[in-house]
Amino acid sequence: MAITVAVAGASGYAGGEVLRLLLNHPAYLSGELEIGALTGHSTAGESVGALMPHLPQLRERRIVDSTVENLAGHDVVFLGLPHGHSAEIAKTLGEEVLVIDCAADFRLKDKAAWDAYYDGEYAGSWPYGIPEMPGHREAIAQSKRVAVAGCFPTTTTLGALPAVAKGLIEPDISVIAVTGVSGAGKKASVAQLGAETMGNVRAYKPGGSHRHTPEMVQNLSEYSQQGPVAVSFTPVLAPMSRGILATITAKLAPGVDAAAVRAAYEEFYADEPFCLVLPEGQQPETQNVVGSNMVHIQAHVDDITGRLIVTAALDNLCKGTAGGAVQCMNLALGLPETAGLPQAAVAP
Amino acid sequence: MAITVAVAGASGYAGGEVLRLLLNHPAYLSGELEIGALTGHSTAGESVGALMPHLPQLRERRIVDSTVENLAGHDVVFLGLPHGHSAEIAKTLGEEVLVIDCAADFRLKDKAAWDAYYDGEYAGSWPYGIPEMPGHREAIAQSKRVAVAGCFPTTTTLGALPAVAKGLIEPDISVIAVTGVSGAGKKASVAQLGAETMGNVRAYKPGGSHRHTPEMVQNLSEYSQQGPVAVSFTPVLAPMSRGILATITAKLAPGVDAAAVRAAYEEFYADEPFCLVLPEGQQPETQNVVGSNMVHIQAHVDDITGRLIVTAALDNLCKGTAGGAVQCMNLALGLPETAGLPQAAVAP
Amino acid sequence: MAITVAVAGASGYAGGEVLRLLLNHPAYLSGELEIGALTGHSTAGESVGALMPHLPQLRERRIVDSTVENLAGHDVVFLGLPHGHSAEIAKTLGEEVLVIDCAADFRLKDKAAWDAYYDGEYAGSWPYGIPEMPGHREAIAQSKRVAVAGCFPTTTTLGALPAVAKGLIEPDISVIAVTGVSGAGKKASVAQLGAETMGNVRAYKPGGSHRHTPEMVQNLSEYSQQGPVAVSFTPVLAPMSRGILATITAKLAPGVDAAAVRAAYEEFYADEPFCLVLPEGQQPETQNVVGSNMVHIQAHVDDITGRLIVTAALDNLCKGTAGGAVQCMNLALGLPETAGLPQAAVAP
Amino acid sequence: MAITVAVAGASGYAGGEVLRLLLNHPAYLSGELEIGALTGHSTAGESVGALMPHLPQLRERRIVDSTVENLAGHDVVFLGLPHGHSAEIAKTLGEEVLVIDCAADFRLKDKAAWDAYYDGEYAGSWPYGIPEMPGHREAIAQSKRVAVAGCFPTTTTLGALPAVAKGLIEPDISVIAVTGVSGAGKKASVAQLGAETMGNVRAYKPGGSHRHTPEMVQNLSEYSQQGPVAVSFTPVLAPMSRGILATITAKLAPGVDAAAVRAAYEEFYADEPFCLVLPEGQQPETQNVVGSNMVHIQAHVDDITGRLIVTAALDNLCKGTAGGAVQCMNLALGLPETAGLPQAAVAP
């Protein structure tokens, strides 16, 4: 019998991208996986054809309400809801249901961090959905609950992890991450109008004020041998739909040189299908990962100032959200981890 | 034994898109199809990783010269060369080799039309690669030579064909087609710089001066019951990488109303997997076809002026070039026509 | 004593552009013109610095409510309100006040046209604000009420007028106008999000369904010697902030050739400071008019199909709205018509 | 008698922007300043109308060769040439001629820094053209030679200077500067094609490898009380034509808090017409400075990591190049410093 998959928040950008990936997934194409309920809140009752014309296979489907009844009876439920709504829904889903949450509700292990950055009650944490973090792949494979990582934390974690884990830098990093506008979601807003975002670049929530900051601290500190890692994070909005380019800088630890850095990065990701350390001198570009599940990474040593400058690019909606979510689904279902996840990007 | 495929002009945009599609093609994933020689001219000797980092699976490959030796011994050869180079190469490839030309060299059946628009000697014509044109699917399936259609002619032909074939309009149409910048190809140019194309829209080669015009005339006239179709075509360059939106206008034939138009369009494409006639009132958007092999079409009747206004959107690099080419390959090899060709697009 | 100018709807895009132009106006720089009340509705109480940081000179100012009291006592009042609000405010302003309306409320002379396209009661018409239309400059100069033209009608009218007025084409034209996203105004909307407009082109309100259509019909018919001009108008949204490029096509009248067309266009605009007929073969580009009050025009004859193809580019917020408004203010105040209106654009 | 101004390299982006500003300069509008020879290299003989249609007032002019003869006899000569060509031309111009060099040839005071970053012989240094650097305004006013600052150094210097000069941070800063594509100049290039830059963000020349790095070190070290300032600089290319947003981070000096930072920034720029310290919590946006000569600055204190995060935005072609150049011209000619330099930007 086929695996049935529901998507809550199906008409948002995360939900739509999950569907795009599922529609090209070999398990779907062979009939082993079926797309079940597509739920939403304000869009309930509307057709997929009207809401997401880029998914013509589903155009006759309708969005239904995000109720217990509509989500019940599926083997897998993706939650692509605004932060703060996943916990309640998750409670209504049986333990045998694989629940993959694209929101922040279950990402933080530390209640104090949650309270400092989020409203609402702390709901606990689930296995964290970056399989490339040592130990996480196994935990995800054995869990029925997965908290997909945020888009900025995925970029920063995968960019900085080799350096942190191998002690190549001081545990005090600065991250400036340029992001496309789809990260803000599909909701009406003056600040996110085309006229306010085209031909325009602006930083927002500088320093540690963005909610993704504690997630980065948590991820990197987990592997640091020098105590907790301090992260100063500033996102920058750029005029493109998709993509994140994070530039991560930190002081090199004493005695570390470019050769050691390169060796560490190449070794760390040697067996990872979705992490590509680029050849020396070649910089990541977001267009080279759009639509794919890849992270392209470069690690540059600035000898003059004694800094490491890591650049990492991914597609915020794919590897940064829905691609990461499907990767976790694959693991948790025992499917090939890379199934349905493109390595080749839609460029130019 | 696996089918082997070579791509000449592999480092251009058309060649890169053929490769992107092949890398996700089920025949490639199952090992039935292998990617052989990747040839180029100015890029010969360079690695795919340096030239097309969006295709990480091929990053260790090198572009080799477009010589007879390098292209020999493949079952399929895609030609993604500048106009005027295909004929010579095609001559060196055996009759048993499936040759799919993405250039204009073999598209025009009329030597006079060729002479009016192209330099160099007329080389004849091959079966023309729009399977959705009645009769063409069968011709392509039986041929070892296919001339893939131009991106503008594909958009215009599929947009106007139902109206022309069913005599709904006068055989005198005007086409304004907005295109993304990748249509100009991957060659250094001041006019195509980012700084000259972002935040900028301009028409070029207005009226009948663009080389794609005679191709549109040929295609539509083939099905016209009212004699040759006159086409006034003006392309407009817009600040996006991919996508064409053609707006096609013509006077309605006497007695034709909106209901007749809708019925004709829906019937004409009822069984076509890649042609979607949108519900009444919904306009095509290029973002909904980017990365896919779809054409989205709307046909609107302007009662006040007695005109038909058809809008049609496709991805110039995919359905408009490489997707059309792979669709023809599928047909000519006896594979499922839709294999490896996404219907879902990368949006937003 | 200085001329005092109020702007109603000051925090919208039209209002902001009026202010940008006034701040660089020689009468403002010399102290002869003063910027008075800046009014708004939802933004009342907010500072200009927060709402329009691109106008630093006014950053300490606050938006006040659009009340009779706040608008009273000025010599000039610009109305940059949503359609349907101008009539009521205008009634409260004395006859000696110069009122320049950027909305559609007073553009149409024909009540039937108004009723067909707009809600609300017909309020009559004011002198129409395109000074380049023969006779209008004089009417504007003598009026205390001016209805500024819509952005699409300005482009189409100035592009087609020489051909219509001199009988060079049949009175049945088709217009496809590509526009930047600022034309939709500064209001929250999903369809106008950056993520829904970048990398995307779409037509909307095709045929005669856009409200600007009857305005074009009115303008061109005023000068036609062949009876009313039929206009089929389709706007297309492109990923740029500012700019309109209209492509206007029509059948040539019998016996008209390229030389006659060129002579007519050059003669028609020979003395117009803001209308530039480009040399043969050079196409208008929107980037060459951004921030300026210019219209760049080309008229191409397609001999094969017997059509005229006129392309016209302007900045929808400047010449298409606020620049046109300031030009009218200059005329009505007896200032030099070109004062404060740039001919040079901000390119690239 | 009018001041005569020549522009060498007039058809490049810097030269074109100098001309745009001069055409709106009150001294030009009043006839006190005349635009003389416009010289170029590869464009010599072409008309301004063909090369820069956005400057219609000059459309009949022709570009002439950059020879001694053509440049002789002017009171002011702007040099907008590729790096390495200014020295030779400057030698041929009399000491009484005001020469304003937009290239890097005379920016660096330290021959070793020059040798480390540039080819060709070191030519010495001229008074450095950022009037807002204490002492520089006076030096520029008394000189006939000015080296206009680079676009990145202008942004970084003005962003970091208050913090450095007042000892608020440790003298070790990291700069990630996002730039529009016009910074690469108007020369044919595959990497700068629209198709390679739209929908794409990439870093380049990371760490200290960009030539603008030593210029930043020189500027900031001039005011540092803690010895030379180390600068790790990484530029990032974003899909917009104009604009730079620099994010500058550094460790706070002991005891420095947010109030001290705000007071320092506001005081430092209190009298500067082109430097705007935004209210607390408001971030600079590049669209708010496009076409203007402003720098918008915010200084944020991240208490958690003890860092200062300064963001600064300007228009790379205006304040970052041509606007800075005209500002220096104004000073050196004894004209009002702000003459012809807009504070209001073309937004959206």
PDB file of C-alpha atoms in Angstrom, chain A residues 130-132 150-162 244-246 248 265 269 272-278 283-286 288-298 310-316 318-321 323-324 327 342-345, chain B residues 53 56 59:
ATOM      1  CA  ILE A 130      20.166  18.618   9.399  1.00  0.00           C
ATOM      2  CA  PRO A 131      21.356  15.111   8.523  1.00  0.00           C
ATOM      3  CA  GLU A 132      24.867  16.375   7.771  1.00  0.00           C
ATOM      4  CA  GLY A 150      15.669  27.176   9.628  1.00  0.00           C
ATOM      5  CA  CYS A 151      17.070  28.401   6.332  1.00  0.00           C
ATOM      6  CA  PHE A 152      19.723  30.689   7.845  1.00  0.00           C
ATOM      7  CA  PRO A 153      20.793  28.130  10.468  1.00  0.00           C
ATOM      8  CA  THR A 154      21.165  25.486   7.758  1.00  0.00           C
ATOM      9  CA  THR A 155      23.426  27.757   5.734  1.00  0.00           C
ATOM     10  CA  THR A 156      25.484  28.936   8.680  1.00  0.00           C
ATOM     11  CA  THR A 157      25.759  25.556  10.341  1.00  0.00           C
ATOM     12  CA  LEU A 158      26.896  23.752   7.223  1.00  0.00           C
ATOM     13  CA  GLY A 159      29.271  26.596   6.389  1.00  0.00           C
ATOM     14  CA  ALA A 160      30.887  26.854   9.822  1.00  0.00           C
ATOM     15  CA  LEU A 161      30.651  23.329  11.143  1.00  0.00           C
ATOM     16  CA  PRO A 162      33.931  21.895   9.858  1.00  0.00           C
ATOM     17  CA  ILE A 244      20.910  32.545   0.631  1.00  0.00           C
ATOM     18  CA  LEU A 245      24.577  33.435   0.585  1.00  0.00           C
ATOM     19  CA  ALA A 246      26.094  33.489   4.057  1.00  0.00           C
ATOM     20  CA  ILE A 248      30.878  33.688   7.893  1.00  0.00           C
ATOM     21  CA  TYR A 265      36.438  21.082   4.800  1.00  0.00           C
ATOM     22  CA  TYR A 269      31.967  16.695   3.466  1.00  0.00           C
ATOM     23  CA  GLU A 272      27.895  14.141   1.746  1.00  0.00           C
ATOM     24  CA  PRO A 273      25.785  14.146  -1.428  1.00  0.00           C
ATOM     25  CA  PHE A 274      24.430  17.638  -0.892  1.00  0.00           C
ATOM     26  CA  CYS A 275      27.490  19.532   0.409  1.00  0.00           C
ATOM     27  CA  LEU A 276      29.997  20.605  -2.190  1.00  0.00           C
ATOM     28  CA  VAL A 277      33.254  22.228  -1.171  1.00  0.00           C
ATOM     29  CA  LEU A 278      34.242  24.222  -4.243  1.00  0.00           C
ATOM     30  CA  GLN A 283      33.031  31.218  -4.915  1.00  0.00           C
ATOM     31  CA  PRO A 284      29.511  29.872  -4.338  1.00  0.00           C
ATOM     32  CA  GLU A 285      26.713  31.572  -6.287  1.00  0.00           C
ATOM     33  CA  THR A 286      23.091  31.267  -5.328  1.00  0.00           C
ATOM     34  CA  ASN A 288      23.973  27.455  -8.916  1.00  0.00           C
ATOM     35  CA  VAL A 289      21.816  25.955  -6.179  1.00  0.00           C
ATOM     36  CA  VAL A 290      18.353  27.311  -7.049  1.00  0.00           C
ATOM     37  CA  GLY A 291      15.847  24.497  -7.209  1.00  0.00           C
ATOM     38  CA  SER A 292      18.429  21.998  -5.936  1.00  0.00           C
ATOM     39  CA  ASN A 293      19.159  20.536  -2.516  1.00  0.00           C
ATOM     40  CA  MET A 294      22.839  21.474  -2.595  1.00  0.00           C
ATOM     41  CA  VAL A 295      24.974  23.671  -0.393  1.00  0.00           C
ATOM     42  CA  HIS A 296      28.029  25.114  -2.128  1.00  0.00           C
ATOM     43  CA  ILE A 297      30.810  26.103   0.230  1.00  0.00           C
ATOM     44  CA  GLN A 298      34.130  27.902   0.004  1.00  0.00           C
ATOM     45  CA  VAL A 310      33.540  30.953   4.688  1.00  0.00           C
ATOM     46  CA  THR A 311      30.876  31.506   2.062  1.00  0.00           C
ATOM     47  CA  ALA A 312      27.964  29.114   1.756  1.00  0.00           C
ATOM     48  CA  ALA A 313      25.042  29.179  -0.690  1.00  0.00           C
ATOM     49  CA  LEU A 314      21.800  27.256  -0.759  1.00  0.00           C
ATOM     50  CA  ASP A 315      18.202  27.621  -1.897  1.00  0.00           C
ATOM     51  CA  ASN A 316      16.259  28.829   1.135  1.00  0.00           C
ATOM     52  CA  CYS A 318      14.725  23.865  -1.045  1.00  0.00           C
ATOM     53  CA  LYS A 319      17.719  22.734   1.029  1.00  0.00           C
ATOM     54  CA  GLY A 320      16.874  25.521   3.480  1.00  0.00           C
ATOM     55  CA  THR A 321      13.316  24.260   4.074  1.00  0.00           C
ATOM     56  CA  GLY A 323      14.392  19.981   0.479  1.00  0.00           C
ATOM     57  CA  GLY A 324      15.726  19.477   3.968  1.00  0.00           C
ATOM     58  CA  GLN A 327      15.590  14.584   2.915  1.00  0.00           C
ATOM     59  CA  PRO A 342      17.973  17.445  -7.348  1.00  0.00           C
ATOM     60  CA  GLN A 343      21.670  18.102  -7.229  1.00  0.00           C
ATOM     61  CA  ALA A 344      21.563  20.034 -10.494  1.00  0.00           C
ATOM     62  CA  ALA A 345      20.190  23.557 -10.236  1.00  0.00           C
TER      63      ALA A 345
ATOM     64  CA  PRO B  53      28.858  24.745 -11.211  1.00  0.00           C
ATOM     65  CA  PRO B  56      27.810  19.137  -9.703  1.00  0.00           C
ATOM     66  CA  ARG B  59      32.030  18.668 -12.250  1.00  0.00           C
TER      67      ARG B  59
END
